[in-house]
Amino acid sequence: MAEQNKGSVWGSIKPFVNGGTAGMMATCVIQPIDMVKVRIQLGQGSAFDVTKNIIKNEGVGSFYKGLSAGLLRQATYTTARLGSFRYLTTEATKANDGKPLPLYQKAACGLTAGAIGACFGSPADLALIRMQADSVLPAAERRGYKNAIHALTRIAADEGVTSLWKGAGPTVVRAMALNMGMLASYDQSMEYFKDTLQLKEIPAVIGASAVSGFFASACSLPFDYVKTQIQKQKPGPDGKLPYSSSMDCVMQTLKQGGPLKFYTGFATYCIRIAPHVMLTWIFLNQIQKLQKANGL
């Protein structure tokens, strides 16, 4: 009985543990690209200019500034979203008599999982954005966060606990869009590559991961742009913030730069998002294979 309970508990938490671990491993690889992407969105120039300036002025180690927050974000956000998605799709498949889910049901599961993950990961996401943006501020305005925990405690102490969820609205919407594109397209592509094209496991995983990365990027960049603008804003000389809300940010951006402004840094964003998505799925597949080989 004890072994059954142990197995039942592990079976329940395994998708969450595996998802968070895979996301953290992918973040360690992708962190430098994410740093460049944030700097581009903050108006620091092209990918080449940003990379050159970081190396020249801050050193190569600065590409990993905010890594602790990035890992904390994956430990909360990705653990929750991938675990929730697998739980939701498993339950939906049972309700569907074991038949493969149609795309719209997978998309609904992805939307829900993205919202759940974003609620858990929003504080770490705020810390990550601020740590990456800190060095481009004037010296007198820099916050000087040492690591993710220091950033979170400082934000809570200086601005209140609820400020940890500043920008949570656009964060949740962006996560819903990204995960609808990422999660639903991966499962749908895996079915197509394995069942229709008869591909073996590794080519199917790589192909489905690439498709997943593309749709995640295409669906989420406008929301990511708004989220970044809201999270990095500081009061002006008059004490007022540049944007009163996410919708105000959308309207001002449309007025000043047009719709394409939301796709600032699109190439770098795709280069960052797609590989992270691909690596997350590939790492997850390898973790699952390792567990299966060891009877876990």
Coordinates of C-alpha atoms in Angstrom, one line a residue:
M1 CA 0.0 0.0 0.0
A2 CA 2.8 2.4 0.9
E3 CA 4.5 1.6 -2.4
Q4 CA 1.3 2.3 -4.3
N5 CA 0.8 5.6 -2.5
K6 CA 4.4 6.5 -3.2
G7 CA 3.9 5.7 -6.9
S8 CA 0.7 7.6 -7.0
V9 CA 2.2 10.7 -5.5
W10 CA 5.3 10.5 -7.9
G11 CA 3.0 10.0 -10.8
S12 CA 1.1 13.1 -9.9
I13 CA 4.0 15.4 -9.4
K14 CA 6.3 14.0 -12.1
P15 CA 5.0 16.2 -14.9
F16 CA 5.6 19.3 -12.8
V17 CA 9.1 18.2 -11.7
N18 CA 10.1 17.2 -15.3
G19 CA 8.7 20.4 -16.8
G20 CA 10.5 22.7 -14.3
T21 CA 13.8 20.8 -14.7
A22 CA 13.7 20.9 -18.5
G23 CA 12.8 24.7 -18.5
M24 CA 15.7 25.5 -16.1
M25 CA 18.2 23.5 -18.3
A26 CA 17.0 25.4 -21.4
T27 CA 17.3 28.7 -19.6
C28 CA 21.0 28.1 -18.8
V29 CA 21.6 27.8 -22.6
I30 CA 19.4 30.7 -23.8
Q31 CA 20.0 33.3 -21.1
P32 CA 22.5 35.4 -23.2
I33 CA 20.0 35.7 -26.1
D34 CA 17.3 36.7 -23.6
M35 CA 19.5 39.5 -22.3
V36 CA 20.1 40.9 -25.8
K37 CA 16.3 40.7 -26.5
V38 CA 15.4 42.7 -23.5
R39 CA 18.1 45.4 -24.3
I40 CA 16.7 45.7 -27.8
Q41 CA 13.2 46.3 -26.5
L42 CA 14.6 48.9 -24.2
G43 CA 15.9 50.8 -27.2
Q44 CA 19.6 50.0 -27.0
G45 CA 20.0 49.3 -30.7
S46 CA 20.3 46.2 -33.0
A47 CA 21.3 42.7 -31.8
F48 CA 24.8 43.3 -33.0
D49 CA 25.2 46.7 -31.3
V50 CA 23.7 45.4 -28.1
T51 CA 26.1 42.4 -28.1
K52 CA 29.1 44.5 -28.9
N53 CA 28.3 47.1 -26.2
I54 CA 27.7 44.5 -23.5
I55 CA 31.0 42.8 -24.2
K56 CA 32.9 46.2 -24.4
N57 CA 31.3 47.9 -21.4
E58 CA 30.1 45.2 -19.0
G59 CA 32.0 42.0 -19.9
V60 CA 30.9 38.6 -21.1
G61 CA 29.7 37.6 -17.7
S62 CA 26.9 40.3 -18.0
F63 CA 25.1 38.1 -20.5
Y64 CA 24.2 36.0 -17.5
K65 CA 23.0 38.9 -15.4
G66 CA 19.6 37.9 -14.0
L67 CA 20.2 34.1 -14.4
S68 CA 19.1 33.5 -10.8
A69 CA 15.8 35.2 -11.6
G70 CA 15.5 33.3 -14.9
L71 CA 16.0 30.0 -13.1
L72 CA 13.5 30.9 -10.4
R73 CA 11.0 31.9 -13.1
Q74 CA 11.4 28.4 -14.7
A75 CA 11.1 26.7 -11.3
T76 CA 7.7 28.4 -10.8
Y77 CA 6.3 29.3 -14.3
T78 CA 7.4 26.3 -16.3
T79 CA 6.9 23.8 -13.5
A80 CA 3.3 25.1 -13.3
R81 CA 2.5 25.4 -17.0
L82 CA 3.9 22.2 -18.3
G83 CA 2.7 20.2 -15.3
S84 CA -0.8 21.7 -15.6
F85 CA -0.9 21.2 -19.3
R86 CA -0.1 17.5 -19.0
Y87 CA -2.6 17.0 -16.2
L88 CA -5.3 18.8 -18.2
T89 CA -4.7 16.9 -21.4
T90 CA -4.6 13.6 -19.5
E91 CA -7.9 14.3 -17.9
A92 CA -9.4 15.5 -21.1
T93 CA -8.2 12.4 -22.9
K94 CA -9.9 10.2 -20.3
A95 CA -13.1 12.1 -20.8
N96 CA -12.7 11.6 -24.6
D97 CA -12.5 7.8 -24.1
G98 CA -8.8 7.7 -24.7
K99 CA -9.0 9.2 -28.2
P100 CA -6.6 11.9 -29.3
L101 CA -7.8 15.4 -28.4
P102 CA -8.9 17.8 -31.2
L103 CA -6.7 20.9 -31.7
Y104 CA -9.2 23.3 -30.1
Q105 CA -9.2 21.2 -26.9
K106 CA -5.4 21.2 -26.8
A107 CA -5.4 25.0 -27.4
A108 CA -7.9 25.4 -24.5
C109 CA -5.6 23.3 -22.2
G110 CA -2.6 25.5 -23.4
L111 CA -4.4 28.7 -22.6
T112 CA -5.4 27.5 -19.1
A113 CA -1.9 26.1 -18.3
G114 CA -0.3 29.4 -19.5
A115 CA -2.5 31.4 -17.2
I116 CA -1.8 29.1 -14.2
G117 CA 2.0 29.2 -14.9
A118 CA 2.0 33.0 -15.3
C119 CA 0.3 33.6 -11.9
F120 CA 3.0 31.6 -10.2
G121 CA 5.9 33.0 -12.2
S122 CA 5.0 36.7 -12.4
P123 CA 7.2 37.8 -9.4
A124 CA 10.3 36.1 -10.8
D125 CA 9.6 37.5 -14.2
L126 CA 9.4 41.0 -12.8
A127 CA 12.8 40.5 -11.0
L128 CA 14.3 39.2 -14.2
I129 CA 13.2 42.2 -16.3
R130 CA 14.5 44.6 -13.7
M131 CA 17.9 42.9 -13.3
Q132 CA 18.4 42.8 -17.0
A133 CA 17.4 46.5 -17.5
D134 CA 19.3 47.8 -14.4
S135 CA 22.7 48.5 -16.0
V136 CA 21.2 50.7 -18.8
L137 CA 19.7 53.1 -16.2
P138 CA 21.6 56.2 -15.0
A139 CA 23.9 55.3 -12.1
A140 CA 21.7 57.2 -9.6
E141 CA 18.6 55.2 -10.6
R142 CA 20.1 51.7 -10.6
R143 CA 18.5 49.4 -8.1
G144 CA 21.6 47.2 -7.7
Y145 CA 19.9 43.9 -7.1
K146 CA 22.4 41.1 -6.2
N147 CA 20.2 38.1 -7.1
A148 CA 16.6 37.1 -7.6
I149 CA 15.8 36.7 -3.9
H150 CA 17.4 40.1 -3.1
A151 CA 15.3 41.7 -5.9
L152 CA 12.1 40.1 -4.7
T153 CA 12.6 41.1 -1.1
R154 CA 13.6 44.7 -2.1
I155 CA 10.6 45.1 -4.3
A156 CA 8.3 43.8 -1.6
A157 CA 9.9 46.0 1.1
D158 CA 10.1 49.2 -1.0
E159 CA 6.9 48.9 -3.1
G160 CA 4.7 46.4 -1.2
V161 CA 4.0 42.7 -1.7
T162 CA 1.3 43.2 -4.3
S163 CA 3.9 45.1 -6.5
L164 CA 5.5 41.7 -7.1
W165 CA 2.6 41.1 -9.5
K166 CA 3.1 44.5 -11.3
G167 CA 2.4 43.9 -14.9
A168 CA 0.8 40.5 -14.1
G169 CA -2.1 41.3 -16.4
P170 CA -0.1 41.4 -19.6
T171 CA 2.2 38.7 -18.2
V172 CA -0.8 36.3 -18.0
V173 CA -2.2 37.3 -21.4
R174 CA 1.2 36.9 -23.0
A175 CA 1.7 33.5 -21.3
M176 CA -1.7 32.3 -22.5
A177 CA -0.9 33.3 -26.1
L178 CA 2.6 31.7 -25.9
N179 CA 1.4 28.5 -24.4
M180 CA -1.6 28.1 -26.7
G181 CA 0.9 28.3 -29.6
M182 CA 3.6 26.2 -27.9
L183 CA 1.8 23.4 -26.2
A184 CA -1.1 22.7 -28.6
S185 CA 1.1 22.8 -31.7
Y186 CA 3.7 20.5 -30.1
D187 CA 1.2 17.7 -29.3
Q188 CA -0.5 18.1 -32.6
S189 CA 2.8 18.0 -34.5
M190 CA 4.0 15.0 -32.6
E191 CA 0.8 13.1 -33.6
Y192 CA 1.3 14.2 -37.2
F193 CA 5.0 13.4 -37.4
K194 CA 4.7 10.0 -35.7
D195 CA 1.4 8.7 -37.0
T196 CA 1.2 10.2 -40.5
L197 CA 4.8 10.7 -41.5
Q198 CA 6.0 7.6 -39.5
L199 CA 9.0 9.5 -38.2
K200 CA 11.1 7.9 -35.4
E201 CA 11.1 9.5 -32.0
I202 CA 14.1 11.8 -32.2
P203 CA 13.3 13.4 -35.6
A204 CA 9.6 13.7 -34.5
V205 CA 10.6 15.5 -31.2
I206 CA 13.0 17.9 -33.1
G207 CA 10.4 18.6 -35.8
A208 CA 7.5 19.1 -33.3
S209 CA 9.8 21.3 -31.1
A210 CA 10.6 23.6 -34.1
V211 CA 6.9 24.0 -35.0
S212 CA 6.1 24.6 -31.4
G213 CA 8.8 27.3 -31.1
F214 CA 7.6 29.1 -34.3
F215 CA 4.0 29.3 -33.1
A216 CA 5.0 30.3 -29.6
S217 CA 7.0 33.2 -31.0
A218 CA 4.3 34.3 -33.5
C219 CA 1.6 34.4 -30.9
S220 CA 3.3 36.0 -28.0
L221 CA 5.7 38.8 -29.1
P222 CA 3.2 41.7 -29.1
F223 CA 2.1 40.7 -25.6
D224 CA 5.8 40.4 -24.5
Y225 CA 6.5 43.9 -25.8
V226 CA 3.7 45.4 -23.8
K227 CA 4.6 43.4 -20.7
T228 CA 8.2 44.6 -20.9
Q229 CA 7.2 48.2 -21.2
I230 CA 4.9 48.0 -18.2
Q231 CA 7.4 46.3 -16.0
K232 CA 10.3 48.5 -16.8
Q233 CA 8.6 51.9 -16.5
K234 CA 9.6 54.5 -13.9
P235 CA 7.9 57.7 -12.8
G236 CA 8.8 60.8 -14.8
P237 CA 9.8 64.2 -13.3
D238 CA 6.1 64.9 -12.6
G239 CA 5.8 61.6 -10.6
K240 CA 3.5 60.0 -13.2
L241 CA 4.2 56.7 -15.0
P242 CA 4.4 56.7 -18.8
Y243 CA 1.6 54.2 -19.1
S244 CA -1.5 54.1 -16.9
S245 CA -2.4 50.6 -18.0
S246 CA -1.6 47.9 -20.5
M247 CA -4.3 49.2 -22.8
D248 CA -2.8 52.7 -22.5
C249 CA 0.6 51.2 -23.5
V250 CA -1.1 49.5 -26.5
M251 CA -2.8 52.7 -27.7
Q252 CA 0.3 54.9 -27.2
T253 CA 2.5 52.4 -29.1
L254 CA 0.0 52.2 -32.0
K255 CA -0.1 56.0 -32.2
Q256 CA 3.6 56.5 -32.0
G257 CA 4.9 53.5 -34.0
G258 CA 2.1 51.7 -35.6
P259 CA 1.3 47.9 -35.3
L260 CA 4.8 46.9 -36.4
K261 CA 6.2 48.5 -33.2
F262 CA 4.9 45.6 -31.3
Y263 CA 7.3 43.4 -33.3
T264 CA 10.4 45.3 -32.2
G265 CA 13.2 42.8 -31.9
F266 CA 11.2 40.1 -33.7
A267 CA 14.2 38.3 -35.2
T268 CA 16.0 38.2 -31.9
Y269 CA 12.8 37.2 -30.1
C270 CA 12.3 34.3 -32.4
I271 CA 15.9 33.3 -32.1
R272 CA 15.5 33.3 -28.3
I273 CA 12.0 31.9 -27.9
A274 CA 12.1 29.1 -30.5
P275 CA 15.4 27.5 -29.3
H276 CA 14.2 27.8 -25.7
V277 CA 11.0 26.0 -26.6
M278 CA 12.9 23.4 -28.6
L279 CA 15.4 22.8 -25.9
T280 CA 12.7 22.5 -23.2
W281 CA 10.9 19.8 -25.2
I282 CA 14.2 18.0 -26.1
F283 CA 15.4 18.1 -22.5
L284 CA 12.0 17.0 -21.3
N285 CA 12.0 14.0 -23.7
Q286 CA 15.4 13.0 -22.5
I287 CA 14.4 13.3 -18.9
Q288 CA 11.4 11.1 -19.5
K289 CA 13.5 8.5 -21.4
L290 CA 16.0 8.4 -18.5
Q291 CA 13.3 8.0 -16.0
K292 CA 11.7 5.2 -18.0
A293 CA 15.0 3.4 -18.3
N294 CA 15.4 3.6 -14.5
G295 CA 11.8 2.5 -13.8
L296 CA 10.7 5.9 -12.5

